[in-house]
Amino acid sequence: SAMAEERALAMVTCTAPVNIAVIKYWGKRDNDLILPINSSLSVTLHQDQLKTTTTAAASRDFTEDRLWLNGEEADVGHPRLQACLREVRRLARKRRDGSAEDTAPLSLSYKIHIATENNFPTAAGLASSAAGYACLVSALARLYGVEGELSEVARRGSGSACRSMLGGFVQWQRGERPDGRDSLAHQVAPETHWPELRILVLVVSGEKKQVGSTAGMQTSVDTSPLLKHRAEVVVPERLALMARHVRERDFEGFGQLTMRDSNQFHATCLDTFPPIFYLNDLSRHIIALAHRFNTHHGCTKVAYTFDAGPNAVIFTLADTVAEFVEVVRHSFPPAANGDQFVRGLPVGSATLPEELLAAVVTEPVPGAVRYILHTKPGPGPQLVDDPSQHLLGADGLPRRCA
Ligand code: DP6
């Protein structure tokens, strides 16, 4: 029958966003299923500034599964990638068994080719497995015609990836079940909810190697009593509070809690044995700067948060961006190498009052911040309609190198 006529080549391209947690995920209760010891809450960043693009193709002519990351062929056998692939195929099979009419007659036995790239330099240390796995799962799901709850699949790639499956303000519910079926992401508020909210990523110079999240959080679970207390007592209270601050667009509350939660995450790293250090002298310099800025203004104007790396992420409101960027420019005078210091959304100009300069800018560190990326909350994964945007050609091989 015509139904049995399977398509020879199918190709789908999706994009997916980076997210930044304001209530941090740190620690797993199940390493294979990637089930967290506490719920977390994040803001999805806009894809105009930071995104991953992934093309997935399936063909009866492909002889093996293949993967290209930023134009370089990579190992397709990674267990987490295989878990995502297996789960999407399982959902596709389930869907087909349950419906009389097969809308996407794409053979599940075809080999697949996947190409993925980021619109930001990997060297910037922003390379996010969250955007990567969210994008992979989105593209595979479209390829196989799977719809509905996919955060559970993205979670199998990287815990934080489940939060990149939605836009705006996203909560990852830890869930209670041992099989993880209730460990899902859901939207607290859409990206349009808080139009004035802005994010400044301070991309810092130097320093590449540190303990990865996966290994780091395992050691923390094994050794830190503070982490246990955090997961059992602190986070449940904070999560409800943070969701309320978001719903009420209360920057004072949102900012305070964001800073406190980042600081507690790094405290659990220090409480890990042997200890893990993600914050360095520059991070501490930025933290002190933010507090001096807020003290000068008499309220919370900027809030910092740091993950398992040296870049600082600053939350603020649109009316504060120009002034704070100027403060950063004075505190970390850019090296005159022609590199654009401010990137992303446009930043207006500001002249700093003398008393602000005197109170806030102490001991400038030239060149310490490479550049500032200005962005805002954004939507979840998108399907790319334009076939000229596919990263793979009709032959199933990468079109161009990154
Ligand atoms: C500090 O999601 O990268 O960014 O689940 O092992 O892949 P795995 O870890 P990952 O951890 C992210 C940790 C964090 C905090 C957060 O994003 O919530």
XYZ file of C-alpha atoms and ligand atoms in Angstrom:
420
model
C 0.000 0.000 0.000
C 0.960 3.664 -0.252
C 1.242 3.703 3.526
C 4.120 1.296 3.375
C 6.037 3.613 1.037
C 8.571 5.040 3.417
C 10.303 8.340 2.875
C 13.876 8.036 1.675
C 15.227 11.101 3.461
C 13.702 13.266 6.151
C 15.368 16.321 7.647
C 14.433 18.710 10.448
C 16.217 21.737 11.920
C 15.468 23.261 15.313
C 17.011 25.903 17.550
C 17.052 25.886 21.360
C 17.973 28.348 24.102
C 20.412 28.539 26.991
C 18.899 28.873 30.475
C 20.322 30.293 33.693
C 19.136 28.991 37.052
C 18.134 31.384 39.829
C 17.388 28.457 42.159
C 20.224 26.064 41.364
C 20.129 22.372 40.531
C 23.074 20.632 42.197
C 22.987 16.933 43.027
C 21.307 13.793 41.673
C 19.411 11.074 43.469
C 19.612 8.875 40.335
C 22.613 9.252 38.028
C 21.287 7.208 35.121
C 17.818 8.767 34.927
C 19.239 12.183 35.964
C 16.818 12.758 38.835
C 17.724 15.762 41.015
C 17.741 15.988 44.804
C 15.944 19.353 44.592
C 13.695 21.305 42.248
C 15.164 24.311 40.420
C 13.985 27.437 38.617
C 15.558 29.197 35.651
C 15.190 31.975 33.124
C 15.379 31.013 29.456
C 17.664 33.404 27.534
C 16.757 34.857 24.139
C 17.955 32.924 21.106
C 18.781 36.091 19.168
C 21.897 36.243 21.352
C 22.542 32.633 22.412
C 21.270 29.534 20.678
C 22.100 26.063 19.494
C 20.970 24.941 16.033
C 20.588 21.232 15.285
C 19.685 19.410 12.086
C 18.615 15.774 12.346
C 18.213 13.619 9.260
C 17.176 10.013 8.735
C 17.675 8.073 5.516
C 17.565 4.505 4.296
C 20.864 5.312 2.563
C 22.762 6.132 5.760
C 24.941 3.233 6.868
C 25.690 4.427 10.405
C 24.593 7.027 12.960
C 26.866 10.080 12.735
C 27.259 13.341 14.660
C 29.001 16.664 13.912
C 29.561 19.323 16.600
C 30.442 22.748 15.159
C 31.556 21.052 11.940
C 33.785 18.447 13.619
C 32.696 14.809 13.600
C 32.133 13.544 17.146
C 31.368 10.277 18.939
C 27.724 9.311 18.544
C 28.044 6.596 21.176
C 27.871 8.944 24.171
C 25.485 7.216 26.639
C 23.418 10.357 27.285
C 22.983 11.022 23.564
C 22.007 7.376 23.068
C 19.486 7.655 25.931
C 17.806 10.635 24.239
C 17.702 8.855 20.894
C 16.291 5.688 22.461
C 13.598 7.619 24.370
C 12.426 9.621 21.327
C 12.211 6.421 19.267
C 10.300 4.726 22.080
C 7.753 7.575 22.128
C 7.475 7.400 18.334
C 6.810 3.663 18.448
C 4.225 4.119 21.197
C 2.459 6.798 19.160
C 2.379 4.693 16.008
C 1.084 1.621 17.782
C -1.733 3.706 19.215
C -2.938 5.349 16.001
C -4.531 3.811 12.928
C -3.165 6.414 10.572
C 0.551 6.889 10.390
C 1.275 10.556 9.763
C 5.037 10.325 9.611
C 5.959 7.072 7.905
C 9.620 7.392 8.694
C 11.296 4.130 9.456
C 12.599 3.933 12.994
C 15.328 1.630 11.774
C 16.947 4.211 9.494
C 20.318 5.490 10.644
C 20.482 9.162 11.534
C 22.863 12.048 10.940
C 22.958 14.959 13.388
C 24.774 18.271 12.988
C 24.768 20.893 15.682
C 26.353 24.318 16.158
C 26.202 27.298 18.516
C 25.869 30.966 17.540
C 28.345 31.840 20.288
C 32.022 30.902 20.666
C 32.566 27.643 22.561
C 35.697 29.268 24.017
C 33.489 31.779 25.859
C 32.602 29.039 28.333
C 28.912 29.486 27.582
C 28.816 26.224 25.671
C 25.787 24.824 27.302
C 24.876 21.162 27.306
C 21.398 22.420 28.210
C 20.811 24.146 24.868
C 22.539 21.267 23.067
C 20.363 18.477 24.435
C 17.162 20.548 24.302
C 17.882 21.170 20.631
C 18.735 17.545 19.888
C 15.539 16.283 21.500
C 13.412 18.946 19.760
C 14.836 18.054 16.341
C 14.547 14.278 16.858
C 10.985 14.612 18.145
C 9.972 16.593 15.040
C 11.755 14.142 12.796
C 9.783 11.212 14.213
C 6.530 13.159 14.624
C 6.517 12.948 18.418
C 4.670 15.649 20.334
C 3.851 16.506 23.923
C 5.969 16.142 27.048
C 9.604 16.139 25.994
C 11.351 17.694 29.024
C 11.573 14.178 30.427
C 13.618 13.123 27.396
C 15.846 16.226 27.400
C 16.540 15.603 31.103
C 18.251 12.346 30.099
C 20.813 14.368 28.137
C 21.591 16.867 30.881
C 19.534 17.778 33.916
C 19.443 21.486 33.141
C 18.428 20.716 29.513
C 14.864 19.938 30.583
C 14.461 23.613 31.519
C 15.580 24.729 28.023
C 12.501 22.983 26.551
C 10.353 25.965 27.581
C 10.601 29.735 27.296
C 10.390 32.401 29.977
C 10.532 31.303 33.618
C 10.771 27.569 34.086
C 10.606 25.252 37.061
C 12.036 21.741 37.044
C 10.002 19.748 39.545
C 12.205 17.151 41.211
C 9.360 14.631 41.303
C 8.945 11.726 43.692
C 8.777 8.643 41.488
C 11.813 6.361 41.149
C 11.142 6.044 37.389
C 11.356 9.832 36.905
C 8.022 10.187 35.109
C 7.148 13.170 37.321
C 10.568 14.867 37.128
C 9.494 17.436 34.542
C 9.872 21.068 33.559
C 6.918 23.439 33.482
C 6.519 27.118 32.732
C 6.025 29.484 35.671
C 5.517 32.488 33.348
C 6.090 33.119 29.631
C 8.955 35.260 28.258
C 6.552 38.193 27.735
C 5.668 38.262 31.435
C 8.432 40.638 32.593
C 9.296 42.892 29.618
C 11.793 45.071 31.558
C 13.977 42.173 32.744
C 17.461 42.097 31.204
C 20.437 39.791 31.480
C 24.107 40.780 31.165
C 26.570 37.928 30.721
C 30.041 39.052 31.788
C 32.343 36.830 29.762
C 35.625 36.742 31.652
C 39.155 36.156 30.434
C 41.318 33.091 30.921
C 40.688 29.959 32.957
C 39.234 26.955 31.167
C 39.655 23.798 33.251
C 37.510 23.212 36.273
C 35.531 20.312 37.696
C 32.550 19.531 35.430
C 29.009 19.747 36.816
C 28.331 16.022 36.612
C 31.424 14.967 38.579
C 31.282 17.967 40.911
C 27.695 17.446 42.021
C 28.323 13.741 42.618
C 31.150 14.535 45.041
C 28.918 17.138 46.718
C 26.090 14.601 47.185
C 28.579 12.139 48.662
C 30.293 14.527 51.072
C 28.418 17.795 51.795
C 26.029 17.937 54.762
C 25.186 21.508 53.723
C 23.935 20.263 50.339
C 21.663 17.756 52.069
C 20.221 20.511 54.263
C 19.860 22.782 51.234
C 17.902 20.163 49.245
C 15.671 19.111 52.137
C 14.983 22.417 53.866
C 16.208 25.505 52.023
C 15.204 24.916 48.401
C 11.555 23.919 49.004
C 10.999 27.258 50.790
C 12.975 29.272 48.269
C 11.291 27.763 45.243
C 7.823 28.873 46.292
C 9.185 32.305 47.176
C 11.018 32.686 43.858
C 7.959 31.667 41.838
C 6.021 34.357 43.673
C 8.669 37.035 43.032
C 8.525 36.139 39.332
C 4.735 36.209 39.186
C 4.685 39.601 40.971
C 7.617 40.964 38.926
C 9.243 41.904 42.235
C 12.860 42.657 41.297
C 13.905 43.397 44.871
C 12.790 39.933 46.007
C 13.886 38.181 42.816
C 17.342 39.759 42.882
C 18.006 39.151 46.579
C 17.014 35.504 46.363
C 18.968 34.972 43.116
C 22.180 36.201 44.786
C 21.578 34.238 47.973
C 20.923 31.034 46.068
C 24.028 31.425 43.905
C 26.062 32.047 47.060
C 24.614 28.981 48.776
C 25.356 26.795 45.767
C 28.999 27.940 45.931
C 28.973 27.378 49.688
C 27.989 23.750 49.084
C 30.951 23.532 46.696
C 33.268 24.721 49.480
C 31.548 22.237 51.819
C 32.278 19.432 49.345
C 35.316 17.343 50.280
C 37.765 17.794 48.685
C 36.343 21.282 48.053
C 35.414 22.601 44.610
C 36.065 26.238 43.673
C 34.115 27.800 40.850
C 34.294 31.374 42.168
C 37.670 33.096 41.811
C 39.136 36.518 42.673
C 37.397 38.095 39.691
C 34.016 36.552 40.648
C 34.437 37.960 44.156
C 35.371 41.342 42.671
C 32.151 41.327 40.597
C 30.096 40.249 43.634
C 31.496 43.109 45.728
C 30.910 45.558 42.863
C 27.245 44.541 42.570
C 26.737 45.001 46.305
C 28.422 48.446 46.284
C 26.205 49.443 43.326
C 23.041 48.302 45.136
C 24.111 49.957 48.401
C 24.749 53.223 46.574
C 21.226 53.102 45.137
C 19.665 51.945 48.392
C 17.879 48.996 46.739
C 18.555 45.929 44.590
C 19.362 47.218 41.100
C 21.522 44.292 39.947
C 21.703 40.615 40.967
C 24.568 38.245 40.130
C 24.545 34.501 39.696
C 27.409 32.096 38.894
C 27.300 28.477 37.689
C 30.081 25.908 37.466
C 32.388 28.331 35.658
C 33.887 31.809 35.940
C 31.413 33.866 33.850
C 29.085 36.138 35.813
C 25.423 36.520 34.874
C 23.748 39.744 36.006
C 19.988 40.246 36.166
C 18.766 43.820 36.059
C 15.964 45.989 34.652
C 16.129 47.877 31.343
C 16.463 51.295 32.997
C 19.653 50.232 34.826
C 21.524 48.541 31.955
C 23.382 51.580 30.552
C 24.584 52.761 33.956
C 25.729 49.339 35.131
C 27.509 48.609 31.836
C 29.390 51.892 32.307
C 30.322 50.822 35.835
C 31.668 47.516 34.461
C 33.595 49.423 31.756
C 35.241 51.579 34.432
C 35.927 48.628 36.740
C 37.354 46.373 34.012
C 38.695 48.743 31.338
C 38.626 46.707 28.103
C 41.927 45.891 26.444
C 42.047 47.935 23.239
C 42.139 44.961 20.877
C 39.246 46.093 18.711
C 36.957 43.472 20.235
C 33.484 44.813 20.758
C 33.055 45.185 24.513
C 29.253 45.268 24.519
C 27.398 42.744 22.340
C 23.800 41.663 21.853
C 20.912 44.027 22.507
C 21.810 47.718 22.124
C 22.942 49.557 25.259
C 22.329 53.296 25.592
C 24.981 55.682 26.823
C 25.274 56.844 30.416
C 27.478 59.316 32.227
C 28.299 58.249 35.743
C 27.870 60.810 38.501
C 31.130 61.483 40.380
C 29.768 60.233 43.681
C 28.659 56.938 42.109
C 32.112 56.443 40.556
C 33.790 57.196 43.868
C 31.505 54.902 45.860
C 31.313 51.958 43.463
C 34.443 51.758 41.287
C 37.503 50.784 43.318
C 40.789 49.297 42.004
C 40.016 48.764 38.300
C 41.264 45.458 36.797
C 42.066 46.107 33.119
C 41.034 43.425 30.647
C 39.486 41.060 33.217
C 36.057 41.082 31.545
C 36.420 40.216 27.833
C 32.973 41.399 26.826
C 29.404 41.862 28.013
C 26.525 40.114 26.273
C 23.217 41.940 26.703
C 20.115 39.768 26.363
C 16.635 39.184 27.786
C 14.244 36.306 28.495
C 13.196 34.410 25.392
C 11.062 31.570 24.019
C 11.683 27.822 24.017
C 12.913 25.664 21.118
C 11.843 26.689 17.612
C 11.369 24.766 14.382
C 13.323 26.327 11.512
C 11.044 26.362 8.447
C 13.543 27.627 5.881
C 15.249 24.530 4.339
C 18.256 26.655 3.346
C 19.062 26.795 7.083
C 19.640 23.029 7.374
C 23.140 22.234 8.606
C 23.163 19.051 6.491
C 22.964 18.919 2.703
C 20.781 16.633 0.591
C 23.610 14.070 0.802
C 23.251 14.090 4.612
C 26.701 15.570 5.162
C 27.552 18.935 6.800
C 27.051 21.803 4.392
C 29.705 24.121 5.719
C 32.199 24.194 8.511
C 31.569 26.360 11.532
C 25.488 24.769 38.267
O 22.742 20.111 33.973
O 25.182 20.541 33.514
O 24.508 24.982 36.105
O 22.709 16.918 34.814
O 25.081 16.248 35.146
O 24.369 17.222 32.964
P 24.144 17.190 34.469
O 24.519 18.649 35.031
P 24.133 20.079 34.467
O 24.261 20.933 35.821
C 23.960 22.287 35.899
C 24.415 22.827 37.203
C 24.350 24.331 37.353
C 23.039 24.786 38.029
C 21.793 24.783 37.186
O 21.858 24.986 35.955
O 20.717 24.608 37.793
